[in-house]
Structures are given as C-alpha cells and as structure tokens.
Amino acid sequence: MLSEAELIRRYFMSAPRRADVVLGIGDDGAIVHPTAGHDIVVSVDTLIEGVHFPADTPPGAVGHKALAVNLSDLAAMGAEPAWATLSLTMPGVDENWLTAFSAGLFGLAERYRVELIGGDLTRGPLSITLQVMGTLPRGESLRRDGARAGDLIFVTGTIGDAGLGLAVVRKIRALKAASRQWCLSRLNTPAPRVAEGRQLLSIASAAIDVSDGLATDLDRILTASGVGATVELSSIPLSAAARDVYAGQVDWPAVLTAGDDYELLFTVPPARASELTTQFAGADCDTSRIGVVEPAAGLRYTLGGAAWTLAVPAGYDHFAGR
Ligand code: ADP
Ligand code: MG
C-alpha cells in the first residue's frame, strides 16, 4: 500500500507553474505572492458521489468537473484563476481511479494556469472539496447586487444541455448518438467561461454562473439587486442537440430548472450593450439577450410575448423540503 506522502507525490504534485507561488505542496501551508494592486477572490465547492455526480461518472470527468465548477465561480466574479487546494476523501487507494482523476484535474489546471498548492487526503466515502483562488485588479469585481431597472439580461452559450445529459444518465431520455454525446460532455466536462467573465468586468452590472438552473440563479441576482425582471423564453439559447430533442415542443420548465450548465448569466446597462457585441465578436461562445431588468420585484416570463407561468419549484436546493 502506498503511503499518503507517496500518493501526494505521485498524483498531485506537478512542476511549479507560477512565479507567484512562493511555496507549494510539501510544507504545513502554501505561500503565494499576488501582484501588487490586486485583490484575492476565493471560492470552494464540494462534490459528493451520488449527489453531485452519478456513481458511474468517469474519474477523469470528476477531476475536470471539480475544478471546472470552481473556475466557473471565479469567472462569474470576473477573476483571473491562480491557485487551488484539494481536499480528497476516498474509500481506498485505487490507482487507476487516481491516475484518471488527476489527469482530468491537471488537464484543466494547465489550460488556465492554475497551480495546485496544497490539500488533504483522507479515507471515507468519495468526496472532493476543491478551493480556487484568483485575482482581481483592486476595486474591480462582478457581483450579484449591481443590476438596475432597464439593464438587459444576457446569457453565454446554451442552456439546459447538462440537464438533458443527466436525463440520459438516469435513463429518463434516450437521445440520438450526436446529441447524447454533446449533452453528456456538457454534463461531465463543462467549460468554465473564464475569459468571458474577465471581459465582462468592464461591461456587466451584475453576474452569476448558472449552476442551479437559470430561474434560481437569475432570481439570486434580482434579489441581491432589489429588482425584478421579465424573461422571454423564446430568446433562451438552446443547442442544436436540445432543439432536436424537443422537436418544436420545448420543455421550458426543464430548461429553466436544469442545473450544471456553468454558463454566465449577467446584466448590462443599455448604454454598454454595444461594447458587449464588440468584445465578444471573437469569443468561444455566443451571448444571447433573454430579458430585461424591471423595478418591480419578481421574475416573470413571456412566451412569444404572452405571459407564461413556471409552475414547478425553481431549481435544486440541498435542504429545501427536508
Ligand atoms: P499536514 O499533516 O500538515 O496537514 P499532510 O501530510 O496532510 O500535511 O500534507 C502534506 C503536504 O501535502 C501539504 O503541503 C499538503 O498541503 C499537501 N497535500 C496533502 N494532500 C494533498 C492533495 N490531495 N492534493 C494536493 N496537495 C496535498
Ligand atoms: Mg493534512
């Protein structure tokens, strides 16, 4: 059996990647040295098998997703990712699992120049807690509380794909091969909108990442900002795969409550909307305008201009009703 120290060395130590890491893995604590004039943004998320990912999720996807969901939080703050720590609890030492998990994790870490600077290793039911830290130019940030009446509401990419992927995994839906592959990749290996978040720093009035469903996450912005909104359902961007699945009969409650998309949902003052178009001209993903912020509290929907009501609970809440 490998020792704890040997496991860390084998699976979690990489060559130093960042000049701002003074001391990485190996001591009682890590030391970082942020660039002068910057603030540090910190975010942490836990992934538990059976709750946040199905038990048969490929380990590479688990490693990718543990970092991706955290990078998505940094993206929604407009931050530049820098450092991460990992607290891993696992039932035993499975070297195949560890190899794939760390490949998934480090693959994404390299893409965003994130250095793993410490962590912890314990035995127990599989659970992954990953913390990321990033930087922001002092005084700048993208927060939830800045939306104002008249601002336009936008979302990046497409909405509801990960929810369809989960329906495939749970055998609730059977999709054609190409759609199935797209929705599963959106569920298992989401692409955090880091570059887009940093660009939005100077444009958006408020932002959040869509992790618990569009309805719930938009409501968080509206509540924090003390405003309301109307969203036009037909403006919500759907992927070709989703359009194919729904064949003209879109399940809007499913689209509005599906979690795990990790797109950015944000508001923009009308005077800055043209900057958005210019800035995002060459971006990886499209941005779609889905609604408008209004003075009256509450989230309202229209479908083709006619009032529409969401009759189901808005999104996932770990503690609601328990
Ligand atoms: P301590 O007992 O002081 O907490 P550990 O033996 O748990 O130290 O960890 C030794 C070093 O390895 C520390 O620098 C710690 O941050 C790092 N480390 C432990 N587990 C992990 C992990 N899963 N990923 C990355 N670094 C880790
Ligand atoms: Mg420890």
Short mmCIF file of C-alpha atoms and ligand atoms in Angstrom, two decimals:
data_model
loop_
_atom_site.label_atom_id
_atom_site.label_comp_id
_atom_site.label_asym_id
_atom_site.label_seq_id
_atom_site.Cartn_x
_atom_site.Cartn_y
_atom_site.Cartn_z
CA MET A 1 0.00 0.00 0.00
CA LEU A 2 1.29 3.45 -0.90
CA SER A 3 1.90 5.96 1.87
CA GLU A 4 -0.02 9.22 1.99
CA ALA A 5 3.14 11.15 1.10
CA GLU A 6 3.83 8.87 -1.87
CA LEU A 7 0.23 9.25 -3.12
CA ILE A 8 0.53 13.04 -2.96
CA ARG A 9 3.87 12.98 -4.75
CA ARG A 10 2.63 10.64 -7.46
CA TYR A 11 -0.79 12.11 -8.21
CA PHE A 12 -0.93 15.68 -7.00
CA MET A 13 2.49 17.25 -7.30
CA SER A 14 3.31 18.96 -10.56
CA ALA A 15 6.25 21.08 -11.67
CA PRO A 16 5.97 24.67 -10.38
CA ARG A 17 3.98 26.63 -12.92
CA ARG A 18 3.53 30.08 -11.47
CA ALA A 19 6.11 32.63 -10.36
CA ASP A 20 3.67 33.93 -7.72
CA VAL A 21 3.80 30.65 -5.76
CA VAL A 22 6.50 31.13 -3.12
CA LEU A 23 5.93 27.70 -1.53
CA GLY A 24 3.70 24.95 -2.92
CA ILE A 25 2.88 21.39 -1.78
CA GLY A 26 5.04 19.87 0.96
CA ASP A 27 5.02 22.18 3.96
CA ASP A 28 2.36 22.92 6.57
CA GLY A 29 0.97 25.66 4.41
CA ALA A 30 1.45 27.22 0.99
CA ILE A 31 2.66 30.79 0.38
CA VAL A 32 1.57 32.92 -2.55
CA HIS A 33 2.64 36.38 -3.55
CA PRO A 34 -0.08 38.20 -5.50
CA THR A 35 0.79 41.02 -7.89
CA ALA A 36 0.68 44.45 -6.23
CA GLY A 37 -2.62 46.25 -6.65
CA HIS A 38 -4.70 43.07 -6.80
CA ASP A 39 -7.35 41.55 -4.53
CA ILE A 40 -7.76 37.79 -3.99
CA VAL A 41 -11.05 36.06 -4.78
CA VAL A 42 -11.70 32.75 -3.00
CA SER A 43 -14.31 30.10 -3.77
CA VAL A 44 -14.83 26.49 -2.65
CA ASP A 45 -17.16 23.67 -3.74
CA THR A 46 -17.66 20.08 -2.63
CA LEU A 47 -18.60 17.26 -4.99
CA ILE A 48 -20.11 14.16 -3.39
CA GLU A 49 -20.63 10.94 -5.27
CA GLY A 50 -24.33 10.25 -5.72
CA VAL A 51 -25.25 13.88 -5.03
CA HIS A 52 -23.20 15.99 -7.46
CA PHE A 53 -22.20 13.29 -9.89
CA PRO A 54 -23.62 9.81 -10.57
CA ALA A 55 -21.57 6.93 -9.14
CA ASP A 56 -20.55 5.70 -12.60
CA THR A 57 -19.10 9.06 -13.76
CA PRO A 58 -15.66 8.52 -15.35
CA PRO A 59 -12.97 9.59 -12.82
CA GLY A 60 -11.35 11.91 -15.39
CA ALA A 61 -14.64 13.78 -15.62
CA VAL A 62 -14.85 14.01 -11.83
CA GLY A 63 -11.38 15.60 -11.70
CA HIS A 64 -12.26 18.00 -14.52
CA LYS A 65 -15.60 18.95 -13.05
CA ALA A 66 -14.28 19.53 -9.52
CA LEU A 67 -12.03 22.27 -10.89
CA ALA A 68 -14.44 23.48 -13.59
CA VAL A 69 -17.29 24.31 -11.19
CA ASN A 70 -14.90 26.36 -9.08
CA LEU A 71 -13.38 28.14 -12.08
CA SER A 72 -16.93 28.95 -13.13
CA ASP A 73 -17.43 30.75 -9.81
CA LEU A 74 -14.24 32.75 -10.39
CA ALA A 75 -15.43 33.51 -13.93
CA ALA A 76 -18.68 34.88 -12.51
CA MET A 77 -16.61 37.24 -10.34
CA GLY A 78 -14.53 38.38 -13.31
CA ALA A 79 -11.37 36.97 -11.69
CA GLU A 80 -8.21 35.50 -13.18
CA PRO A 81 -7.65 31.99 -11.73
CA ALA A 82 -4.33 31.38 -9.98
CA TRP A 83 -4.15 28.75 -7.21
CA ALA A 84 -6.11 25.76 -5.94
CA THR A 85 -6.22 23.42 -2.95
CA LEU A 86 -7.79 19.96 -2.93
CA SER A 87 -9.26 18.01 -0.04
CA LEU A 88 -9.90 14.47 -1.25
CA THR A 89 -11.72 11.77 0.71
CA MET A 90 -11.77 8.34 -0.93
CA PRO A 91 -12.78 4.87 0.19
CA GLY A 92 -9.37 3.32 -0.57
CA VAL A 93 -6.38 3.59 -2.89
CA ASP A 94 -7.43 2.83 -6.47
CA GLU A 95 -4.51 3.83 -8.64
CA ASN A 96 -6.47 3.62 -11.90
CA TRP A 97 -9.05 5.98 -10.45
CA LEU A 98 -6.36 8.36 -9.14
CA THR A 99 -4.50 8.40 -12.46
CA ALA A 100 -7.63 9.34 -14.42
CA PHE A 101 -8.88 11.77 -11.77
CA SER A 102 -5.62 13.70 -11.61
CA ALA A 103 -5.31 13.72 -15.43
CA GLY A 104 -8.76 15.34 -15.64
CA LEU A 105 -7.90 17.83 -12.94
CA PHE A 106 -4.47 18.79 -14.23
CA GLY A 107 -5.65 18.95 -17.84
CA LEU A 108 -7.97 21.80 -16.95
CA ALA A 109 -5.50 23.33 -14.47
CA GLU A 110 -2.89 23.64 -17.20
CA ARG A 111 -5.31 25.29 -19.59
CA TYR A 112 -5.99 28.06 -17.08
CA ARG A 113 -2.52 28.23 -15.49
CA VAL A 114 -3.86 27.15 -12.13
CA GLU A 115 -1.30 25.68 -9.69
CA LEU A 116 -2.36 23.11 -7.07
CA ILE A 117 -0.59 24.40 -3.95
CA GLY A 118 -1.88 22.10 -1.21
CA GLY A 119 -4.60 19.87 0.08
CA ASP A 120 -5.53 16.98 2.30
CA LEU A 121 -6.11 13.26 1.85
CA THR A 122 -8.46 11.18 4.00
CA ARG A 123 -10.27 7.85 3.85
CA GLY A 124 -14.09 7.73 3.69
CA PRO A 125 -16.96 7.94 1.20
CA LEU A 126 -15.81 9.60 -2.04
CA SER A 127 -15.95 13.37 -1.70
CA ILE A 128 -13.92 16.10 -3.38
CA THR A 129 -13.57 19.58 -1.97
CA LEU A 130 -11.71 21.96 -4.21
CA GLN A 131 -10.91 25.56 -3.45
CA VAL A 132 -9.72 28.04 -6.02
CA MET A 133 -8.18 31.44 -5.58
CA GLY A 134 -7.90 34.08 -8.24
CA THR A 135 -7.06 37.74 -8.56
CA LEU A 136 -8.87 40.91 -9.49
CA PRO A 137 -7.46 44.39 -10.08
CA ARG A 138 -8.09 46.15 -6.76
CA GLY A 139 -11.57 47.66 -6.52
CA GLU A 140 -12.99 45.81 -9.54
CA SER A 141 -15.46 42.92 -9.34
CA LEU A 142 -18.52 41.37 -10.93
CA ARG A 143 -21.11 40.92 -8.24
CA ARG A 144 -24.72 39.79 -7.92
CA ASP A 145 -26.04 43.03 -6.49
CA GLY A 146 -25.40 45.53 -9.29
CA ALA A 147 -28.41 45.01 -11.61
CA ARG A 148 -30.57 48.09 -12.20
CA ALA A 149 -34.00 48.55 -13.80
CA GLY A 150 -33.55 48.90 -17.56
CA ASP A 151 -30.44 46.68 -17.72
CA LEU A 152 -30.53 43.95 -20.35
CA ILE A 153 -30.14 40.31 -19.32
CA PHE A 154 -27.75 38.06 -21.24
CA VAL A 155 -26.51 34.51 -21.03
CA THR A 156 -23.46 32.85 -22.63
CA GLY A 157 -23.57 29.59 -24.61
CA THR A 158 -26.66 27.38 -24.43
CA ILE A 159 -28.95 26.43 -21.55
CA GLY A 160 -30.31 23.04 -20.46
CA ASP A 161 -27.79 20.70 -22.09
CA ALA A 162 -26.33 19.33 -18.85
CA GLY A 163 -29.88 18.65 -17.62
CA LEU A 164 -30.52 16.59 -20.75
CA GLY A 165 -27.21 14.79 -20.14
CA LEU A 166 -28.38 13.91 -16.64
CA ALA A 167 -31.69 12.64 -18.02
CA VAL A 168 -29.65 10.37 -20.32
CA VAL A 169 -27.56 9.07 -17.41
CA ARG A 170 -30.71 8.42 -15.38
CA LYS A 171 -32.25 6.67 -18.41
CA ILE A 172 -35.18 9.12 -18.42
CA ARG A 173 -34.39 10.14 -22.00
CA ALA A 174 -32.81 8.34 -24.93
CA LEU A 175 -31.04 10.75 -27.33
CA LYS A 176 -29.56 10.25 -30.78
CA ALA A 177 -25.82 9.50 -30.67
CA ALA A 178 -24.57 13.01 -31.55
CA SER A 179 -26.97 14.80 -29.19
CA ARG A 180 -26.26 12.30 -26.48
CA GLN A 181 -22.52 12.86 -26.75
CA TRP A 182 -22.90 16.65 -26.69
CA CYS A 183 -25.20 16.66 -23.65
CA LEU A 184 -23.01 14.18 -21.74
CA SER A 185 -19.90 16.26 -22.42
CA ARG A 186 -21.75 19.36 -21.20
CA LEU A 187 -22.65 17.45 -18.01
CA ASN A 188 -19.30 15.79 -17.36
CA THR A 189 -16.68 18.18 -18.71
CA PRO A 190 -18.13 21.71 -18.61
CA ALA A 191 -16.02 24.58 -19.99
CA PRO A 192 -15.86 27.43 -17.46
CA ARG A 193 -16.33 30.85 -19.10
CA VAL A 194 -13.20 32.35 -17.60
CA ALA A 195 -12.15 34.61 -20.49
CA GLU A 196 -15.72 35.86 -20.91
CA GLY A 197 -16.00 36.69 -17.20
CA ARG A 198 -12.84 38.78 -17.31
CA GLN A 199 -14.13 40.68 -20.34
CA LEU A 200 -17.43 41.34 -18.57
CA LEU A 201 -15.64 43.07 -15.70
CA SER A 202 -15.86 46.39 -17.52
CA ILE A 203 -19.27 45.84 -19.13
CA ALA A 204 -21.71 43.94 -16.88
CA SER A 205 -23.54 45.43 -13.91
CA ALA A 206 -24.11 42.01 -12.24
CA ALA A 207 -23.22 38.38 -12.95
CA ILE A 208 -23.64 34.82 -11.68
CA ASP A 209 -22.83 31.41 -13.12
CA VAL A 210 -25.73 29.10 -13.96
CA SER A 211 -25.15 26.16 -11.60
CA ASP A 212 -28.58 25.57 -10.07
CA GLY A 213 -30.82 26.48 -13.01
CA LEU A 214 -31.48 29.70 -14.91
CA ALA A 215 -34.61 30.54 -12.87
CA THR A 216 -32.94 30.14 -9.48
CA ASP A 217 -29.71 31.83 -10.48
CA LEU A 218 -31.40 34.82 -12.12
CA ASP A 219 -33.58 35.17 -9.04
CA ARG A 220 -30.38 35.40 -6.96
CA ILE A 221 -29.21 38.39 -9.00
CA LEU A 222 -32.63 40.05 -8.80
CA THR A 223 -32.96 39.52 -5.04
CA ALA A 224 -29.42 40.74 -4.34
CA SER A 225 -30.03 43.80 -6.52
CA GLY A 226 -33.54 44.57 -5.22
CA VAL A 227 -35.13 44.48 -8.68
CA GLY A 228 -37.29 42.16 -10.84
CA ALA A 229 -37.25 41.04 -14.48
CA THR A 230 -39.10 39.60 -17.43
CA VAL A 231 -37.53 36.84 -19.50
CA GLU A 232 -38.76 35.93 -22.98
CA LEU A 233 -38.49 32.13 -23.21
CA SER A 234 -38.06 32.01 -26.98
CA SER A 235 -34.85 34.07 -26.57
CA ILE A 236 -33.19 31.49 -24.31
CA PRO A 237 -30.41 29.89 -26.39
CA LEU A 238 -30.79 26.15 -26.97
CA SER A 239 -28.18 23.91 -28.56
CA ALA A 240 -28.84 22.06 -31.80
CA ALA A 241 -28.96 18.90 -29.68
CA ALA A 242 -31.66 20.33 -27.40
CA ARG A 243 -33.69 21.61 -30.35
CA ASP A 244 -33.52 18.19 -31.89
CA VAL A 245 -34.65 16.52 -28.66
CA TYR A 246 -37.57 18.88 -28.17
CA ALA A 247 -38.61 18.91 -31.85
CA GLY A 248 -40.60 22.13 -31.57
CA GLN A 249 -42.16 21.23 -28.17
CA VAL A 250 -39.63 22.75 -25.77
CA ASP A 251 -39.96 21.65 -22.14
CA TRP A 252 -39.45 25.16 -20.74
CA PRO A 253 -39.73 24.15 -17.06
CA ALA A 254 -36.87 21.68 -17.69
CA VAL A 255 -34.78 24.36 -19.44
CA LEU A 256 -35.37 26.88 -16.63
CA THR A 257 -34.59 24.49 -13.78
CA ALA A 258 -31.79 22.37 -15.26
CA GLY A 259 -28.55 22.86 -13.32
CA ASP A 260 -24.88 22.31 -14.13
CA ASP A 261 -24.66 24.40 -17.31
CA TYR A 262 -21.91 26.69 -15.94
CA GLU A 263 -22.76 29.47 -18.36
CA LEU A 264 -22.57 33.12 -17.28
CA LEU A 265 -25.81 34.98 -16.66
CA PHE A 266 -25.32 38.73 -16.49
CA THR A 267 -26.93 42.14 -16.78
CA VAL A 268 -25.66 45.04 -18.90
CA PRO A 269 -26.71 48.71 -18.81
CA PRO A 270 -28.26 49.53 -22.22
CA ALA A 271 -25.55 52.14 -22.90
CA ARG A 272 -22.88 49.40 -22.75
CA ALA A 273 -24.68 46.77 -24.81
CA SER A 274 -22.78 47.68 -27.97
CA GLU A 275 -19.44 47.10 -26.17
CA LEU A 276 -20.62 43.59 -25.46
CA THR A 277 -21.07 42.88 -29.16
CA THR A 278 -17.59 44.23 -29.99
CA GLN A 279 -15.82 42.49 -27.08
CA PHE A 280 -17.42 39.11 -27.74
CA ALA A 281 -17.02 39.17 -31.52
CA GLY A 282 -14.25 36.55 -31.48
CA ALA A 283 -15.31 34.69 -28.31
CA ASP A 284 -15.62 30.89 -27.91
CA CYS A 285 -19.33 31.20 -27.28
CA ASP A 286 -22.28 33.33 -28.28
CA THR A 287 -24.13 35.60 -25.90
CA SER A 288 -27.89 35.90 -26.10
CA ARG A 289 -30.15 38.61 -24.78
CA ILE A 290 -33.01 36.92 -22.90
CA GLY A 291 -34.79 39.65 -20.98
CA VAL A 292 -34.83 42.95 -19.19
CA VAL A 293 -34.49 44.10 -15.57
CA GLU A 294 -37.54 45.91 -14.15
CA PRO A 295 -38.24 47.91 -11.00
CA ALA A 296 -41.00 45.56 -9.71
CA ALA A 297 -39.63 42.60 -7.70
CA GLY A 298 -40.14 39.07 -9.02
CA LEU A 299 -39.21 37.05 -12.08
CA ARG A 300 -41.80 36.99 -14.87
CA TYR A 301 -41.82 35.08 -18.15
CA THR A 302 -43.31 35.59 -21.57
CA LEU A 303 -43.52 33.10 -24.43
CA GLY A 304 -43.85 34.86 -27.77
CA GLY A 305 -44.91 37.97 -25.84
CA ALA A 306 -47.73 36.28 -23.86
CA ALA A 307 -47.49 35.85 -20.08
CA TRP A 308 -46.27 32.37 -19.05
CA THR A 309 -46.04 30.86 -15.56
CA LEU A 310 -43.39 28.49 -14.21
CA ALA A 311 -45.44 26.03 -12.18
CA VAL A 312 -42.62 23.91 -10.73
CA PRO A 313 -40.07 24.73 -7.99
CA ALA A 314 -37.30 26.83 -9.50
CA GLY A 315 -34.16 24.73 -9.02
CA TYR A 316 -32.05 22.45 -6.90
CA ASP A 317 -31.80 23.18 -3.18
CA HIS A 318 -29.97 20.64 -0.99
CA PHE A 319 -32.02 21.44 2.09
CA ALA A 320 -35.41 22.58 0.81
CA GLY A 321 -38.29 20.41 1.98
CA ARG A 322 -36.11 18.10 4.11
P1 ADP B 1 -0.47 18.06 7.38
O1 ADP B 1 -0.49 16.83 8.22
O2 ADP B 1 0.46 19.12 7.86
O3 ADP B 1 -1.82 18.55 7.05
P2 ADP B 1 -0.27 16.46 5.03
O4 ADP B 1 0.55 15.25 5.28
O5 ADP B 1 -1.77 16.32 5.07
O6 ADP B 1 0.20 17.61 6.00
O7 ADP B 1 0.12 17.08 3.63
C1 ADP B 1 1.45 17.26 3.27
C2 ADP B 1 1.54 18.25 2.16
O8 ADP B 1 0.84 17.76 1.02
C3 ADP B 1 0.88 19.59 2.50
O9 ADP B 1 1.62 20.61 1.84
C4 ADP B 1 -0.47 19.48 1.89
O10 ADP B 1 -0.99 20.75 1.53
C5 ADP B 1 -0.20 18.63 0.66
N1 ADP B 1 -1.34 17.78 0.27
C6 ADP B 1 -1.97 16.84 1.00
N2 ADP B 1 -2.97 16.25 0.32
C7 ADP B 1 -2.99 16.84 -0.90
C8 ADP B 1 -3.78 16.69 -2.06
N3 ADP B 1 -4.81 15.82 -2.14
N4 ADP B 1 -3.50 17.48 -3.12
C9 ADP B 1 -2.54 18.38 -3.07
N5 ADP B 1 -1.72 18.57 -2.02
C10 ADP B 1 -1.94 17.81 -0.94
MG MG B 2 -3.31 17.05 6.26
#
